[in-house]
Short mmCIF file of C-alpha atoms in Angstrom, two decimals:
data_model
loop_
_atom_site.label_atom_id
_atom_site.label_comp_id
_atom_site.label_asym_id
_atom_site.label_seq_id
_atom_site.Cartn_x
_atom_site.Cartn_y
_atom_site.Cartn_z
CA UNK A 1 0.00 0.00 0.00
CA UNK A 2 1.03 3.85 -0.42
CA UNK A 3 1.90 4.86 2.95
CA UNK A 4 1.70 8.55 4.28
CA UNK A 5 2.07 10.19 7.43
CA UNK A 6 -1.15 10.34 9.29
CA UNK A 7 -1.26 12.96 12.22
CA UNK A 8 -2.95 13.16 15.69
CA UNK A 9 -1.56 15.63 17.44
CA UNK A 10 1.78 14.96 18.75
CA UNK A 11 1.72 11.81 17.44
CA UNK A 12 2.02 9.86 14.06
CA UNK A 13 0.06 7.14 13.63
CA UNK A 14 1.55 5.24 10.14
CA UNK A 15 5.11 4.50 9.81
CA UNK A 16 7.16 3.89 6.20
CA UNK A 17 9.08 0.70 6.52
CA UNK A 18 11.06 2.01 3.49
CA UNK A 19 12.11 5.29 5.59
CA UNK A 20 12.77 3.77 8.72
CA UNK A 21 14.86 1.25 6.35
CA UNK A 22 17.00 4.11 5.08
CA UNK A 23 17.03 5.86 8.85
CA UNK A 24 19.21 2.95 10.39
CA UNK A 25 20.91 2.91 6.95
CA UNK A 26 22.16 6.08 7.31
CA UNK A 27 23.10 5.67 10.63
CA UNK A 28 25.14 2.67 9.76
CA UNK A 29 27.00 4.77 7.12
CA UNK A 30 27.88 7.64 10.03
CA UNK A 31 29.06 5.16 12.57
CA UNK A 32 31.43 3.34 9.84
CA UNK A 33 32.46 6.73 8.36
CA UNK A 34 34.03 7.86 11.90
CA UNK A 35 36.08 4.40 12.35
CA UNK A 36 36.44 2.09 14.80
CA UNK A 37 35.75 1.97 18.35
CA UNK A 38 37.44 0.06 20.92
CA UNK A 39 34.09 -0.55 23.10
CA UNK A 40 32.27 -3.43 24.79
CA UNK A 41 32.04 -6.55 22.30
CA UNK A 42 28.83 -7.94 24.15
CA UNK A 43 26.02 -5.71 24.29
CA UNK A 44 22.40 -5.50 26.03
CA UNK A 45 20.37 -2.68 25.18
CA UNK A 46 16.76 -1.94 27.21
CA UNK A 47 14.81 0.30 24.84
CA UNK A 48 16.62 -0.53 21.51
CA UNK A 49 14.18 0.41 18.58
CA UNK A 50 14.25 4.17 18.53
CA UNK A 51 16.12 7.42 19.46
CA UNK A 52 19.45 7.23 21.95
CA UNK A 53 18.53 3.12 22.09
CA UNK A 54 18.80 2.19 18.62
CA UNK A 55 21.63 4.79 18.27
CA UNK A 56 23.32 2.66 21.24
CA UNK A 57 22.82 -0.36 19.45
CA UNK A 58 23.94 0.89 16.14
CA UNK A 59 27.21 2.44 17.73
CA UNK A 60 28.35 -1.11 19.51
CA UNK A 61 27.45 -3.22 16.74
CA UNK A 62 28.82 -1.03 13.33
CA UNK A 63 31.58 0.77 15.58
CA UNK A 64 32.94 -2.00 17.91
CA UNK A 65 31.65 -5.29 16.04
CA UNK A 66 29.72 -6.13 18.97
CA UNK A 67 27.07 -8.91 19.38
CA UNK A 68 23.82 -7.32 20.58
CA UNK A 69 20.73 -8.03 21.92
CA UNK A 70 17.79 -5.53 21.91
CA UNK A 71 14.52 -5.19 24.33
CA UNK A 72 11.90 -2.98 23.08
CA UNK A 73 8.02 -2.85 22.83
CA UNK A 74 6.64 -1.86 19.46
CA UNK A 75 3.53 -2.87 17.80
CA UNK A 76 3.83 -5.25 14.67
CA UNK A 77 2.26 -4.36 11.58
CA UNK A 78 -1.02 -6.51 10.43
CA UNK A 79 -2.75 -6.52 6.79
CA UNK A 80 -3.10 -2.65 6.17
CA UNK A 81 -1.50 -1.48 9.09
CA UNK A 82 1.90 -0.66 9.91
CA UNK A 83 3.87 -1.63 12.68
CA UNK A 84 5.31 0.67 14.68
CA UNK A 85 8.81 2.60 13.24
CA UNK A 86 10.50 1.48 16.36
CA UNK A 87 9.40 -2.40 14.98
CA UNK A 88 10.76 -1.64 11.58
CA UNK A 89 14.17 0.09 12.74
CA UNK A 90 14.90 -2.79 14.49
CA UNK A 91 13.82 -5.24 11.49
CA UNK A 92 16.20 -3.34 9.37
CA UNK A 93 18.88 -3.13 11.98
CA UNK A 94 18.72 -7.36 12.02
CA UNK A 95 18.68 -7.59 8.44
CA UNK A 96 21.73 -5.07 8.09
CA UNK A 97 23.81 -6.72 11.07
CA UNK A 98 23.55 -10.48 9.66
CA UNK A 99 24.72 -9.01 6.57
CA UNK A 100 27.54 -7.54 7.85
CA UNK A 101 28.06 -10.72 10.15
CA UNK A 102 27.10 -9.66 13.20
CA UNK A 103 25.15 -11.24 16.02
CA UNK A 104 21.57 -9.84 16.45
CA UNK A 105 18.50 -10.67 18.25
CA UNK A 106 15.45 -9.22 19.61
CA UNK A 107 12.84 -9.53 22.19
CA UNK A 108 9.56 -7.28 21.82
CA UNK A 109 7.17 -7.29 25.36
CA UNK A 110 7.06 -5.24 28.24
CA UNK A 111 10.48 -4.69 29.55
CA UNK A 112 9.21 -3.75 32.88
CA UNK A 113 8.24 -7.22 33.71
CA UNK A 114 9.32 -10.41 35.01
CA UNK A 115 8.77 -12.62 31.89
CA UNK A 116 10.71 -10.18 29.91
CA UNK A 117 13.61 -9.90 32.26
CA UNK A 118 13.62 -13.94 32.46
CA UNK A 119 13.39 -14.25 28.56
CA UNK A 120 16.26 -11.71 28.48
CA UNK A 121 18.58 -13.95 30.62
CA UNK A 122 17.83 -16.78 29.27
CA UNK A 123 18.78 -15.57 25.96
CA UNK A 124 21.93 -13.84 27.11
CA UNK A 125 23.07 -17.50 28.95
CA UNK A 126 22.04 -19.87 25.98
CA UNK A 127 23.70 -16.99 23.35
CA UNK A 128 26.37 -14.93 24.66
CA UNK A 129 27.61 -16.26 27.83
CA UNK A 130 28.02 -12.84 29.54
CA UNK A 131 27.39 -9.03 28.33
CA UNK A 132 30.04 -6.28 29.09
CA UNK A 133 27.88 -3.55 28.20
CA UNK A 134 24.68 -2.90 29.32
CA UNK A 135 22.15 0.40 27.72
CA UNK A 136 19.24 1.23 29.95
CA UNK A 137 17.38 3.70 27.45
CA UNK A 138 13.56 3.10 28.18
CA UNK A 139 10.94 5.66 27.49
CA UNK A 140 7.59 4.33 28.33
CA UNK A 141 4.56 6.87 30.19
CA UNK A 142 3.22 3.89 31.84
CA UNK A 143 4.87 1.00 34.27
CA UNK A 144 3.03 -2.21 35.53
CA UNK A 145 4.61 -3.39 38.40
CA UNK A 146 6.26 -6.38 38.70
CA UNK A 147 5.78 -6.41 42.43
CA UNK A 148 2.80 -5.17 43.21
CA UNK A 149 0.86 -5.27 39.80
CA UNK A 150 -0.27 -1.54 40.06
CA UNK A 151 0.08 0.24 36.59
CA UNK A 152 1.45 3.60 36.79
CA UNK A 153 1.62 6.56 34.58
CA UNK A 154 3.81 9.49 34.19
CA UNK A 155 2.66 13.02 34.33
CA UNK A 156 4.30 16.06 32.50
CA UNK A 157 3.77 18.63 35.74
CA UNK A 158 5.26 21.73 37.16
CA UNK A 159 6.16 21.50 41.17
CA UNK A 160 4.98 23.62 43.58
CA UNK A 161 2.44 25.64 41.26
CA UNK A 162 0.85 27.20 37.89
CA UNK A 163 3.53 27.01 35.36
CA UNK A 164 3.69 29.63 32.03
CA UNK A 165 5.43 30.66 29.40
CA UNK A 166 5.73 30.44 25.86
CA UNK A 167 5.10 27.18 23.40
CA UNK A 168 4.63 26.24 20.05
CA UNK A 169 2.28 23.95 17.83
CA UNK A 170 5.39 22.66 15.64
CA UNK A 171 2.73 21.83 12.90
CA UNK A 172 1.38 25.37 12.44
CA UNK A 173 4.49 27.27 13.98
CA UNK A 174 1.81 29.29 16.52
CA UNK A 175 3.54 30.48 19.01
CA UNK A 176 1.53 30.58 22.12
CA UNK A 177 1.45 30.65 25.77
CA UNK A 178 0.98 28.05 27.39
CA UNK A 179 -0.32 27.13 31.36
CA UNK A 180 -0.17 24.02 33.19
CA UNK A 181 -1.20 23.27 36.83
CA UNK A 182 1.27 21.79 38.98
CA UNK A 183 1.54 18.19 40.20
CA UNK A 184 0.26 16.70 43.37
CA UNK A 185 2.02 13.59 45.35
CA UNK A 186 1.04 10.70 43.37
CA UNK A 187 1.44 12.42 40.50
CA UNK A 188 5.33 12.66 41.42
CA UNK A 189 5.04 9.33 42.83
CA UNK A 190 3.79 7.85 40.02
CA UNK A 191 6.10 9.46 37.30
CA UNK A 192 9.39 8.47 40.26
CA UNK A 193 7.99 4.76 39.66
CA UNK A 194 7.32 4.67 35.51
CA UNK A 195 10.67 7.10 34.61
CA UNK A 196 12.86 6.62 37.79
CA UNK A 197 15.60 4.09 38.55
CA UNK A 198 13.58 1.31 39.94
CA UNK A 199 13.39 -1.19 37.17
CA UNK A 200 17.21 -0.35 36.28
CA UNK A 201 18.46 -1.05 39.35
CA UNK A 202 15.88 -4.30 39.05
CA UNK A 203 17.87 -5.54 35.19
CA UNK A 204 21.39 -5.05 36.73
CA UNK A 205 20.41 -7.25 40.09
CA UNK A 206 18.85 -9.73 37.56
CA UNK A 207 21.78 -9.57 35.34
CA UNK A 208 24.01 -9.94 38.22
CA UNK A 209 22.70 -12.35 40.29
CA UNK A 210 22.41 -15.05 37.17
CA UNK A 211 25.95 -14.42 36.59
CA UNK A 212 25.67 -12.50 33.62
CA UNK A 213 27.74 -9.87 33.78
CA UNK A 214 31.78 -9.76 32.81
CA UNK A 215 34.33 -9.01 34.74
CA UNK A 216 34.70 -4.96 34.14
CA UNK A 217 30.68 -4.84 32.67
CA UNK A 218 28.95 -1.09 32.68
CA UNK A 219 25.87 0.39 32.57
CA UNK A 220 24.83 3.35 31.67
CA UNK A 221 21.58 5.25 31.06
CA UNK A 222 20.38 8.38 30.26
CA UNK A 223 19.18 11.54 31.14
CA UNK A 224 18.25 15.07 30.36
CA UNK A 225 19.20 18.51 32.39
CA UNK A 226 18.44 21.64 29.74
CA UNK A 227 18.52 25.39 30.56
CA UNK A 228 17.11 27.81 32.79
CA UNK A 229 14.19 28.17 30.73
CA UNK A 230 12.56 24.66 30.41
CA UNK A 231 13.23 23.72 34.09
CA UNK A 232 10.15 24.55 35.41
CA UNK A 233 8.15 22.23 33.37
CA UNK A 234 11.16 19.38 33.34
CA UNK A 235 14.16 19.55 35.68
CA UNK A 236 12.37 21.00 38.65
CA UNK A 237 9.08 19.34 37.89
CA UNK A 238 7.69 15.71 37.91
CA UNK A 239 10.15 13.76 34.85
CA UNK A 240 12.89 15.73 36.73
CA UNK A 241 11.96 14.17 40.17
CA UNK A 242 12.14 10.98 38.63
CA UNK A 243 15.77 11.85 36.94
CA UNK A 244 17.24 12.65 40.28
CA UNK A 245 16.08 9.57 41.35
CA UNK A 246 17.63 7.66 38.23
CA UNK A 247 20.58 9.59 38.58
CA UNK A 248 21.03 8.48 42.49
CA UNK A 249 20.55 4.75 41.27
CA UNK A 250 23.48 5.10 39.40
CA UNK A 251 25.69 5.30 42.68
CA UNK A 252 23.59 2.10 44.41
CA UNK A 253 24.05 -0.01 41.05
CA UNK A 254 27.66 0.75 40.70
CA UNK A 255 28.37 -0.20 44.76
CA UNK A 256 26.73 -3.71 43.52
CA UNK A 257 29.33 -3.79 41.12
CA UNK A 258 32.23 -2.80 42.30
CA UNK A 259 32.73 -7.06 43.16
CA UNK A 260 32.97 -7.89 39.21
CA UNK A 261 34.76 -4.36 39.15
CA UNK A 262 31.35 -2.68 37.14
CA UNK A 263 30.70 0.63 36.61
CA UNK A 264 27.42 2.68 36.45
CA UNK A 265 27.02 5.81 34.68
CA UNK A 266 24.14 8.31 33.68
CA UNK A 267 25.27 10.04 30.41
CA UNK A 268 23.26 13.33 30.18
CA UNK A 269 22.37 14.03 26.71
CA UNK A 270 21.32 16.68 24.24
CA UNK A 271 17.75 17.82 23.67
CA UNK A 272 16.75 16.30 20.54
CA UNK A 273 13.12 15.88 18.82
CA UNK A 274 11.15 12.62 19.93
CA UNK A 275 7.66 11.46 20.48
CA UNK A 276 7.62 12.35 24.36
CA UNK A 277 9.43 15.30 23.80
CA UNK A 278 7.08 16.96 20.97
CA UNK A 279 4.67 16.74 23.94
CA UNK A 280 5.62 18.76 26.50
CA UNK A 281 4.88 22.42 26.44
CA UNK A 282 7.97 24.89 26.03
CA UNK A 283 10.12 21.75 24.34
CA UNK A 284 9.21 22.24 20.86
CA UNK A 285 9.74 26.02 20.69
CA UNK A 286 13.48 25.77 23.00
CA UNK A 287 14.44 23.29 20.53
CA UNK A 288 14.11 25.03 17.22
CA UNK A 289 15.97 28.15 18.62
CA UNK A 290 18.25 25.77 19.63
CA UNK A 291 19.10 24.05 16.55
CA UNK A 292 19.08 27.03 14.44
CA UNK A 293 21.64 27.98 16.51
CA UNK A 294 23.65 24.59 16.68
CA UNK A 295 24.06 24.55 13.29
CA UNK A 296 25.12 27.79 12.80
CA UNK A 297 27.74 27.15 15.15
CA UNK A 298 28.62 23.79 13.48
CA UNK A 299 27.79 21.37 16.65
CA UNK A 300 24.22 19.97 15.53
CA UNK A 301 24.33 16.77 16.67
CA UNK A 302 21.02 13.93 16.26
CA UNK A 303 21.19 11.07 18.16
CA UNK A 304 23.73 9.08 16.62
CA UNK A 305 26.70 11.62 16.49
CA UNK A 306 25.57 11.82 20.26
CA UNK A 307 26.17 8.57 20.88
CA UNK A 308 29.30 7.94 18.64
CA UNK A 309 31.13 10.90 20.26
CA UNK A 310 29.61 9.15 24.04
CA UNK A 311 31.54 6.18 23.27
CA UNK A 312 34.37 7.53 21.11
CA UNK A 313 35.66 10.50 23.29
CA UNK A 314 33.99 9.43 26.95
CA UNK A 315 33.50 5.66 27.53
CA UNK A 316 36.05 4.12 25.44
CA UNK A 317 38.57 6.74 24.94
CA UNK A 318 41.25 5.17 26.84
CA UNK A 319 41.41 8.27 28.77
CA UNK A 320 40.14 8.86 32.34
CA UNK A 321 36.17 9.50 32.02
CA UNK A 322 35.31 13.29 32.93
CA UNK A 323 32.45 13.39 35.28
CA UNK A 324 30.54 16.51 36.28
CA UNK A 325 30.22 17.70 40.13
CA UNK A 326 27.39 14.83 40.42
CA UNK A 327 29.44 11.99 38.80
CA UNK A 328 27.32 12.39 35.41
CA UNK A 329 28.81 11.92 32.02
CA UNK A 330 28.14 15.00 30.08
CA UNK A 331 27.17 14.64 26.79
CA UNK A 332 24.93 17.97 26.64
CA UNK A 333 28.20 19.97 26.68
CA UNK A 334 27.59 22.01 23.51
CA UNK A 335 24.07 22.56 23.83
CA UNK A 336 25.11 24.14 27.57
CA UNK A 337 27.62 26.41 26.47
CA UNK A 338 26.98 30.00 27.71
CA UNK A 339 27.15 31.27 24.53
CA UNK A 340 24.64 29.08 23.00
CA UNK A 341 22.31 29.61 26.13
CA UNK A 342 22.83 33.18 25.85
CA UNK A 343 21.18 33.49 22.66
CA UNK A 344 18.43 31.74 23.27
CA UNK A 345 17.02 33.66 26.10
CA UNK A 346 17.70 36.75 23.67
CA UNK A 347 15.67 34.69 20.48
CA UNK A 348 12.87 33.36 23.39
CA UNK A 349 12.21 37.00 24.31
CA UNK A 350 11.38 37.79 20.49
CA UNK A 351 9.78 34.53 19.33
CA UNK A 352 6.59 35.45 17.63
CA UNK A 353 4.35 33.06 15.27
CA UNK A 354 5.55 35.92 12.50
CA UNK A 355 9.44 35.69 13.33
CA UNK A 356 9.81 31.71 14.39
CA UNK A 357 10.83 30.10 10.88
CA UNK A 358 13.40 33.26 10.39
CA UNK A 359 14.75 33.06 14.34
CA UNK A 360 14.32 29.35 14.53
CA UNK A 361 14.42 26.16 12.91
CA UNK A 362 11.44 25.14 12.90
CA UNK A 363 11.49 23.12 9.28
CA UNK A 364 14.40 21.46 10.76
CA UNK A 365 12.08 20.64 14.17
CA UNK A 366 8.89 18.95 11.29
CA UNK A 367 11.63 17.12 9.56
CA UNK A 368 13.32 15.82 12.47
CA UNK A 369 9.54 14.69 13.78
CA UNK A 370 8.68 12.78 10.07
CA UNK A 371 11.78 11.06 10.41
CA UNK A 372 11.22 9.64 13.53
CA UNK A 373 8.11 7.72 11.82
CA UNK A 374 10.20 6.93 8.16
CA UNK A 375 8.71 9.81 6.40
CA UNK A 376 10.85 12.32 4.50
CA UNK A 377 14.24 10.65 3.82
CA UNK A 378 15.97 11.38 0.70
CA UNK A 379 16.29 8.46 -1.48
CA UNK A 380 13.07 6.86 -0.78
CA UNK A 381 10.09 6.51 -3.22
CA UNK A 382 7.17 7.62 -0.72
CA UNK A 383 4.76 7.32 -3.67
CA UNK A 384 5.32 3.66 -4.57
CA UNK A 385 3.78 1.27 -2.86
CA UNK A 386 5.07 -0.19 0.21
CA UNK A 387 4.78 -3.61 1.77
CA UNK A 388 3.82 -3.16 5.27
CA UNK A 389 4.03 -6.68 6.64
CA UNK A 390 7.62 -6.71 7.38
CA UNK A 391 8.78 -9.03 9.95
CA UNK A 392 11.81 -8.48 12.27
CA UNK A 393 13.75 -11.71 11.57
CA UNK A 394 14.58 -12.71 15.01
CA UNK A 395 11.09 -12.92 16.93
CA UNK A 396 8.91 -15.68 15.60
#
């Protein structure tokens, strides 16, 4: 069938196999053009299908030949319905790893529970033997516990009260202003439990305790900090409670480790376009002033330069790893330089619906969003026909 994108709001819901095809492709192509890494040959990554995940998993495999295995929870596509991209990234990234000859496999459920973790170790023992490496990249708004079988969902709230300022509808590049009421206890609570540490610290103990784990194995995951002006409705508000409290697991997982000499990290990363961050309010309108910017400077980065420069110039450098005042890898250096900041506060003051697609990059914003679902990659045919029904080869 002829696939186009079909909106709802801040979401898409068709994906191109053919585009999300050519995305890993062309992530393939960056990772081999920058050379060889010297990084973990065994690889688990929790979240693997889309953004800093499948970026992960593109970096070990193409960059340090590594064997990888890939958790993620994406819809398959049925007669006259597509899957969803995250299902055909990681189709594509199988097909493109055997034929490179590379170990690949992948296991699509709900990563937050038992079976999945058991089914994980299970294939990790019968496979691999141990992993060295282990990505903890998970984006989900909702968490049923394994414990206590409550389901839990993530809010997108200001602390302590009414927050407003400026926002725009990416699609019609109104700028607006924008209010949201602040968050009560178990709406902190309940964003903590779905975005929090909890189920990391749960995979490493798993991982651990069945033996698992080599000698000298890390973990890292990753987070988000951003300026001045977005902390109200992130840092300081509900996802950023639930940071801090990823960000202190870090410390308890890597005291677990320190027997098979392990590491733990939390790599703080750039802000860059994704489903869950086209929804919150402010995002969308700090981001194109912030690219415009970024490229004018010559330090855009998407997700997979992120990730290649994590691994080339932080975690497998050879060098001693540079850790900020809170032990955090810093990976959001360049979008945190003063300079860069500066000018955005000055652009944010002027930001009008008129002004936004001379000040900002707002093209570059919609483009970034159609890629995230396959649509508008050079080199694909978006008006032939497309066979929707692809399978990812590993899960029967």
């Amino acid at each position: 069938m002829i696939i186009e994108p079909r909106m709802r709001g801040f979401i898409c819901l068709t994906s191109h196999p053919k585009g999300c095809e050519q995305n890993v492709k062309n992530q393939i192509a960056y990772i081999k053009s920058k050379g060889i890494i010297d990084g973990a040959k065994k690889v688990l990554v929790i979240g693997a299908s889309t953004g800093f995940g499948l970026a992960s998993r593109i970096t070990s495999a193409f960059g340090s030949n590594a064997s990888t295995i890939g958790v993620f929870f994406e819809k398959a596509p049925s007669e006259g319905k597509t899957a969803s991209p995250g299902w055909y990234n990681s189709a594509a990234f199988e097909d493109e790893a055997k034929k490179a000859g590379l170990y690949a496999k992948s296991i699509n459920g709900d990563a937050f529970s038992n079976e999945v973790k058991q089914q994980t170790l299970d294939l990790i023992k019968q496979d691999l033997g141990q992993v060295d490496l282990v990505i903890y990249s998970l984006a989900s708004p909702v968490r049923l516990h394994p414990v206590t079988g409550v389901l839990h969902r993530s809010t997108l709230k200001p602390i302590g009260g009414t927050f407003t300022n400026k926002t725009v509808d990416f699609h019609t590049g109104k700028v607006s202003d924008v209010s949201i009421e602040p968050a009560n206890e178990d709406d902190i609570e309940n964003t903590v439990t779905v975005m929090g540490g909890e189920d990391w610290a749960m995979w490493m103990k798993a991982l651990k305790d069945a033996d698992l784990l080599a000698d000298g194995a890390q973990t890292i995951a990753y987070s988000y900090i951003g300026p001045s002006l977005t902390e109200a409705v992130y840092r300081k508000g509900t996802i950023g409670r639930a940071k801090d409290h990823l960000e202190a697991t870090a410390f308890e997982i890597a005291d677990e480790l320190k027997s098979i000499n392990g590491r733990a990290y939390v790599s703080v990363n750039k802000a860059l376009v994704t489903q869950a961050s086209s929804a919150i309010p402010v995002i969308p309108l700090y981001i194109s002033l912030l690219y415009k910017i970024m490229k004018e400077e010559g330090i855009h980065e998407g997700c997979i330069e992120q990730i290649q420069r994590l691994y080339a110039d932080r975690l497998f450098s050879g060098k001693e790893l540079p850790l900020d005042d809170k032990g955090r890898i810093r990976i959001d250096d360049w979008e945190m330089r003063e300079d860069v900041q500066a000018r955005i506060v000055k652009l944010w003051e002027e930001a009008t619906t008129e002004n936004l697609s001379e000040i900002g990059d707002l093209a570059g914003y919609k483009q970034d969003f159609l890629n995230l679902f396959g649509f508008g990659f050079d080199g694909v045919d978006y008006l032939a026909e497309a066979n929707e029904m692809v399978q990812v080869s590993s899960i029967q």
